Amino acid sequence: MRAIQFTEYGPPGVVHVAEVEAPHAGPGEIRIAVRASGISPGETYVRSGKLRDMVPTTFPYRTGFDAAGVVDEVGDGVTGVGVGDEVFGMTTTAARGANADFAVLTAWAPKPAVWSWEEAGGAAGSVETATRVLDRLAVGAGHTVLVQGAAGGVGTIAVQLAVARGATVIGTASEHNHDFLRSLGAEPTTYGTGLVERIRALAPAGVDAVFDCAGGALPDLIAIAGDTARVVTIADFTAAAHGVHMSHGAPADETGVAVGAPADPMASHGLASAVTLAGEGRLRVPVAAAFPFAEAAAAHELSESRHARGKIVLVN
């Protein structure tokens, strides 16, 4: 089968299509024929070598954590899903490999009928990440939440999930994305110099939680929250030095270390609730761009720009 991988650190051009052996579903897993899969911004950091001292990498490195497609194998012990079903879901951090013709999923849910394959293919990782961070921050009705980097793949989902919980959401983005953020239910503002003052003007009573999807502004975000415990980042690798928790999208324990799939993948994390919200018209997956499978390098280049509005996906 075809799979996207890289065999050395470098620019987007090191990403290429390779012929590899197809995986098979083990106990508690399913395999899908992939229709679309997501590009993870974190993997562009791994690919570039920026994280070589933090993330041990064995080459070849197969890419992709989330995908959508049609079930064609069901592992032992799996119930409630069968061959031919349309699903979306994610792999484990260790397994990866969702950017491929076939992918093994350890967490999944039925593909919402209102989502295209492109939307479903890029949904699971962002839903998982946003749900875990909002849970950790205990975001609920009546709270005010700041989402830093709200127009990106995770940020757009975080805004909608927080709104669905009854929270008031302020989102930072470039000015040309402000109307887009309003359409998702957020009050927009720009990032950068003067952020603390702008947020205090928008939320005079204060902010209950800060979800950082962009990185590079933790001192300001801590000042806005008033407490490091009320800030979680998924993008700033200086988090520990600031006393801030850095979250990961893959199933993880309280230390942030990835762990195995839950006993009931169909009910895991935010996927099941995402299906409900999508059916109610309360959760969409903005797709910044959909690239043909063979153009994975171009997809990585766009992701690395950090200017994409929504999720970047590959289409098989």
Coordinates of C-alpha atoms in Angstrom, one line a residue:
M1 CA 0.0 0.0 0.0
R2 CA 1.0 3.7 -0.3
A3 CA 2.0 5.6 2.9
I4 CA 3.5 9.0 3.6
Q5 CA 6.8 9.0 5.4
F6 CA 10.2 10.6 5.7
T7 CA 13.6 9.0 6.2
E8 CA 15.6 12.0 7.3
Y9 CA 15.1 15.4 9.0
G10 CA 14.6 18.3 6.6
P11 CA 12.2 20.6 4.8
P12 CA 8.8 19.6 3.5
G13 CA 10.4 18.0 0.5
V14 CA 11.7 15.1 2.5
V15 CA 8.1 13.8 2.9
H16 CA 7.3 11.3 0.2
V17 CA 5.0 8.4 -0.9
A18 CA 6.4 5.0 -0.2
E19 CA 5.2 1.4 -0.8
V20 CA 4.9 -0.4 2.5
E21 CA 3.3 -3.5 4.0
A22 CA -0.3 -2.9 5.0
P23 CA -1.1 -3.1 8.7
H24 CA -3.8 -5.3 10.1
A25 CA -6.3 -4.8 13.0
G26 CA -5.2 -6.4 16.3
P27 CA -7.4 -7.0 19.4
G28 CA -9.5 -3.9 20.1
E29 CA -8.7 -2.3 16.8
I30 CA -10.2 -1.7 13.4
R31 CA -8.7 -1.2 10.0
I32 CA -10.1 1.3 7.5
A33 CA -9.6 1.9 3.8
V34 CA -8.7 5.6 4.2
R35 CA -10.6 8.2 2.3
A36 CA -9.0 11.2 3.9
S37 CA -6.5 11.8 6.7
G38 CA -5.2 14.8 8.6
I39 CA -1.8 16.6 8.6
S40 CA -0.6 17.2 12.1
P41 CA 1.3 20.4 12.8
G42 CA 3.3 18.7 15.4
E43 CA 4.7 16.3 12.8
T44 CA 6.2 19.2 10.9
Y45 CA 8.3 20.0 14.0
V46 CA 9.4 16.4 14.2
R47 CA 10.1 16.3 10.4
S48 CA 12.2 19.5 10.6
G49 CA 14.4 18.1 13.4
K50 CA 13.4 20.9 15.8
L51 CA 12.3 18.3 18.3
R52 CA 15.1 15.8 17.8
D53 CA 16.2 16.2 21.4
M54 CA 12.7 15.9 22.8
V55 CA 11.0 13.3 20.5
P56 CA 13.0 10.2 19.7
T57 CA 12.5 9.4 16.1
T58 CA 13.1 6.1 14.3
F59 CA 13.3 6.3 10.5
P60 CA 11.4 5.7 8.4
Y61 CA 8.8 7.9 10.2
R62 CA 5.3 7.2 9.0
T63 CA 3.0 10.2 9.4
G64 CA -0.6 10.8 10.3
F65 CA -2.7 10.4 13.5
D66 CA -6.3 10.8 12.3
A67 CA -8.3 9.5 9.4
A68 CA -11.7 8.6 8.1
G69 CA -12.7 5.8 5.8
V70 CA -14.6 2.5 5.4
V71 CA -14.0 -0.4 7.9
D72 CA -12.5 -3.4 6.2
E73 CA -11.1 -5.4 9.2
V74 CA -12.4 -5.7 12.7
G75 CA -10.1 -7.0 15.5
D76 CA -10.9 -9.5 18.2
G77 CA -13.1 -8.1 21.0
V78 CA -14.5 -5.2 19.0
T79 CA -18.2 -4.8 18.9
G80 CA -20.7 -2.2 17.6
V81 CA -18.9 -1.7 14.3
G82 CA -18.6 -3.9 11.2
V83 CA -17.0 -4.2 7.8
G84 CA -18.4 -1.5 5.5
D85 CA -19.2 1.0 8.2
E86 CA -18.0 4.6 7.6
V87 CA -16.0 5.9 10.6
F88 CA -13.5 8.6 11.7
G89 CA -10.9 8.1 14.4
M90 CA -7.3 8.1 15.4
T91 CA -4.2 5.9 15.8
T92 CA -1.9 5.8 18.8
T93 CA 1.0 8.2 19.0
A94 CA 3.4 5.2 18.7
A95 CA 1.7 3.6 15.7
R96 CA 0.9 6.7 13.6
G97 CA 0.6 5.9 9.9
A98 CA -2.9 7.3 9.2
N99 CA -1.6 9.1 6.0
A100 CA -1.9 5.8 4.1
D101 CA -4.2 3.7 2.0
F102 CA -5.1 1.6 5.1
A103 CA -4.9 2.7 8.7
V104 CA -5.5 0.9 12.0
L105 CA -7.6 2.9 14.4
T106 CA -7.7 2.5 18.2
A107 CA -10.4 5.1 18.8
W108 CA -13.3 5.8 16.5
A109 CA -16.9 6.9 16.0
P110 CA -19.4 6.8 13.2
K111 CA -18.8 9.4 10.5
P112 CA -21.4 12.1 10.8
A113 CA -23.5 12.1 7.6
V114 CA -23.3 15.9 7.5
W115 CA -19.5 15.8 7.3
S116 CA -17.6 15.3 4.0
W117 CA -14.8 12.8 3.9
E118 CA -12.3 15.7 4.1
E119 CA -14.0 17.1 7.2
A120 CA -14.1 13.7 8.9
G121 CA -10.6 12.8 7.9
G122 CA -9.2 15.8 9.8
A123 CA -11.6 15.8 12.8
A124 CA -10.5 13.2 15.3
G125 CA -7.2 14.6 16.4
S126 CA -8.5 18.1 16.8
V127 CA -11.7 16.9 18.6
E128 CA -9.6 14.7 20.9
T129 CA -7.1 17.4 21.8
A130 CA -9.7 20.1 22.3
T131 CA -11.9 17.9 24.5
R132 CA -9.0 16.9 26.7
V133 CA -7.8 20.5 27.2
L134 CA -11.3 21.8 27.9
D135 CA -11.8 19.0 30.4
R136 CA -8.6 19.7 32.1
L137 CA -9.5 23.4 32.4
A138 CA -13.0 22.4 33.6
V139 CA -14.7 24.7 31.1
G140 CA -18.4 24.8 31.5
A141 CA -21.5 27.0 31.3
G142 CA -20.9 30.6 32.3
H143 CA -17.1 30.5 32.0
T144 CA -15.1 32.9 29.8
V145 CA -12.4 31.1 27.7
L146 CA -9.6 32.6 25.7
V147 CA -8.5 30.5 22.7
Q148 CA -5.1 31.7 21.4
G149 CA -4.7 30.8 17.8
A150 CA -8.5 30.2 17.3
A151 CA -8.5 29.9 13.5
G152 CA -6.3 26.9 13.3
G153 CA -7.2 23.2 13.1
V154 CA -7.5 22.7 16.9
G155 CA -8.6 26.2 17.6
T156 CA -11.6 26.1 15.4
I157 CA -12.8 22.9 17.1
A158 CA -12.0 24.2 20.6
V159 CA -14.1 27.4 20.0
Q160 CA -17.1 25.3 19.0
L161 CA -16.8 22.8 21.8
A162 CA -16.5 25.5 24.4
V163 CA -19.5 27.3 23.0
A164 CA -21.4 24.1 23.1
R165 CA -20.6 23.8 26.8
G166 CA -22.1 27.2 27.4
A167 CA -18.9 29.2 27.7
T168 CA -18.2 32.7 26.3
V169 CA -15.2 32.4 24.0
I170 CA -12.7 35.0 22.9
G171 CA -10.5 33.9 20.1
T172 CA -7.3 35.4 18.7
A173 CA -6.5 35.4 15.0
S174 CA -5.3 37.7 12.2
E175 CA -7.9 40.3 11.4
H176 CA -8.9 38.7 8.1
N177 CA -10.1 35.7 10.2
H178 CA -12.3 37.7 12.6
D179 CA -15.6 37.3 10.7
F180 CA -14.8 33.6 10.4
L181 CA -14.4 33.4 14.2
R182 CA -17.7 35.2 14.7
S183 CA -19.4 32.6 12.6
L184 CA -18.1 29.9 15.0
G185 CA -19.4 31.8 18.0
A186 CA -16.3 33.5 19.3
E187 CA -15.6 37.2 20.0
P188 CA -12.4 37.8 17.9
T189 CA -9.4 39.9 18.7
T190 CA -5.8 40.1 17.3
Y191 CA -2.8 38.5 19.0
G192 CA 0.5 40.2 19.7
T193 CA 1.5 43.4 21.5
G194 CA -1.3 44.7 23.7
L195 CA -3.1 41.4 24.1
V196 CA -3.4 41.6 27.8
E197 CA -5.1 45.0 27.6
R198 CA -7.4 43.9 24.7
I199 CA -8.6 40.9 26.6
R200 CA -9.2 42.9 29.8
A201 CA -11.3 45.3 27.8
L202 CA -13.3 42.4 26.3
A203 CA -13.6 40.5 29.6
P204 CA -13.6 43.0 32.5
A205 CA -14.6 40.3 35.0
G206 CA -11.6 38.2 33.9
V207 CA -11.0 35.0 32.0
D208 CA -11.6 31.6 33.6
A209 CA -9.3 29.6 31.3
V210 CA -6.8 30.0 28.5
F211 CA -6.3 27.4 25.7
D212 CA -3.1 28.1 23.8
C213 CA -3.0 26.7 20.3
A214 CA -0.4 29.0 18.9
G215 CA 2.6 29.3 21.3
G216 CA 5.0 32.1 21.9
A217 CA 2.9 34.2 24.3
L218 CA 2.8 32.3 27.6
P219 CA 3.8 35.2 29.9
D220 CA 0.9 37.3 28.5
L221 CA -1.5 34.3 28.7
I222 CA -0.6 33.7 32.3
A223 CA -1.1 37.3 33.2
I224 CA -4.6 37.1 31.5
A225 CA -5.5 33.9 33.4
G226 CA -4.0 35.0 36.7
D227 CA -2.9 31.5 37.5
T228 CA -0.7 29.0 35.6
A229 CA -3.1 26.2 36.4
R230 CA -5.7 28.0 34.3
V231 CA -3.5 27.9 31.1
V232 CA -2.9 24.8 28.9
T233 CA -0.8 24.9 25.8
I234 CA -0.5 22.5 22.9
A235 CA 2.0 24.5 21.0
D236 CA 4.6 26.1 23.3
F237 CA 7.6 23.8 24.2
T238 CA 8.7 26.3 26.9
A239 CA 5.6 25.4 28.9
A240 CA 7.5 23.6 31.7
A241 CA 9.7 26.6 32.4
H242 CA 6.6 28.7 32.9
G243 CA 4.9 26.1 35.1
V244 CA 2.2 25.5 32.5
H245 CA 0.8 22.1 31.4
M246 CA 1.5 21.1 27.8
S247 CA -1.2 18.8 26.5
H248 CA -1.0 16.2 23.7
G249 CA -3.8 15.1 21.4
A250 CA -3.2 11.4 21.7
P251 CA -4.7 9.5 24.7
A252 CA -2.5 10.4 27.6
D253 CA -2.2 10.1 31.3
E254 CA -1.8 13.1 33.6
T255 CA 1.9 13.4 32.9
G256 CA 1.1 13.9 29.2
V257 CA 2.6 10.6 28.2
A258 CA 0.7 8.7 25.5
V259 CA -1.1 5.6 26.7
G260 CA -3.1 2.9 25.0
A261 CA -6.6 3.0 23.7
P262 CA -9.5 2.9 26.2
A263 CA -11.5 -0.2 26.8
D264 CA -14.5 1.3 24.9
P265 CA -13.2 3.1 21.8
M266 CA -16.7 4.0 20.7
A267 CA -17.2 6.1 23.8
S268 CA -13.6 7.4 24.0
H269 CA -12.7 11.0 24.7
G270 CA -14.7 13.5 22.6
L271 CA -15.5 11.5 19.5
A272 CA -19.0 10.3 20.5
S273 CA -20.1 13.8 21.6
A274 CA -18.7 15.2 18.4
V275 CA -21.0 13.0 16.4
T276 CA -24.0 14.3 18.4
L277 CA -23.0 17.9 18.0
A278 CA -22.3 17.5 14.3
G279 CA -25.8 16.0 13.8
E280 CA -27.3 19.0 15.6
G281 CA -25.4 21.4 13.3
R282 CA -23.3 22.7 16.2
L283 CA -19.9 21.3 15.1
R284 CA -18.2 21.6 11.7
V285 CA -14.7 21.0 10.7
P286 CA -13.3 23.9 8.7
V287 CA -10.9 22.5 6.1
A288 CA -8.1 24.9 5.1
A289 CA -7.0 22.8 2.1
A290 CA -7.3 19.2 0.8
F291 CA -4.3 17.9 -1.1
P292 CA -4.1 14.8 -3.3
F293 CA -2.2 12.1 -1.6
A294 CA 0.9 12.5 -3.7
E295 CA 1.2 16.2 -2.7
A296 CA 1.9 15.5 1.0
A297 CA 5.0 17.7 0.8
A298 CA 2.9 20.7 -0.2
A299 CA 0.5 20.0 2.6
H300 CA 3.4 20.0 5.1
E301 CA 4.6 23.3 3.6
L302 CA 1.2 24.9 4.2
S303 CA 1.0 23.5 7.7
E304 CA 4.4 24.8 8.5
S305 CA 3.3 28.3 7.5
R306 CA 1.0 28.4 10.5
H307 CA -1.5 30.5 8.5
A308 CA -4.0 27.8 7.5
R309 CA -7.6 28.4 8.5
G310 CA -8.8 25.1 9.8
K311 CA -7.5 21.6 9.1
I312 CA -5.2 20.4 6.3
V313 CA -6.0 17.0 4.9
L314 CA -4.8 14.5 2.3
V315 CA -7.4 12.8 0.1
N316 CA -6.8 9.3 -1.2

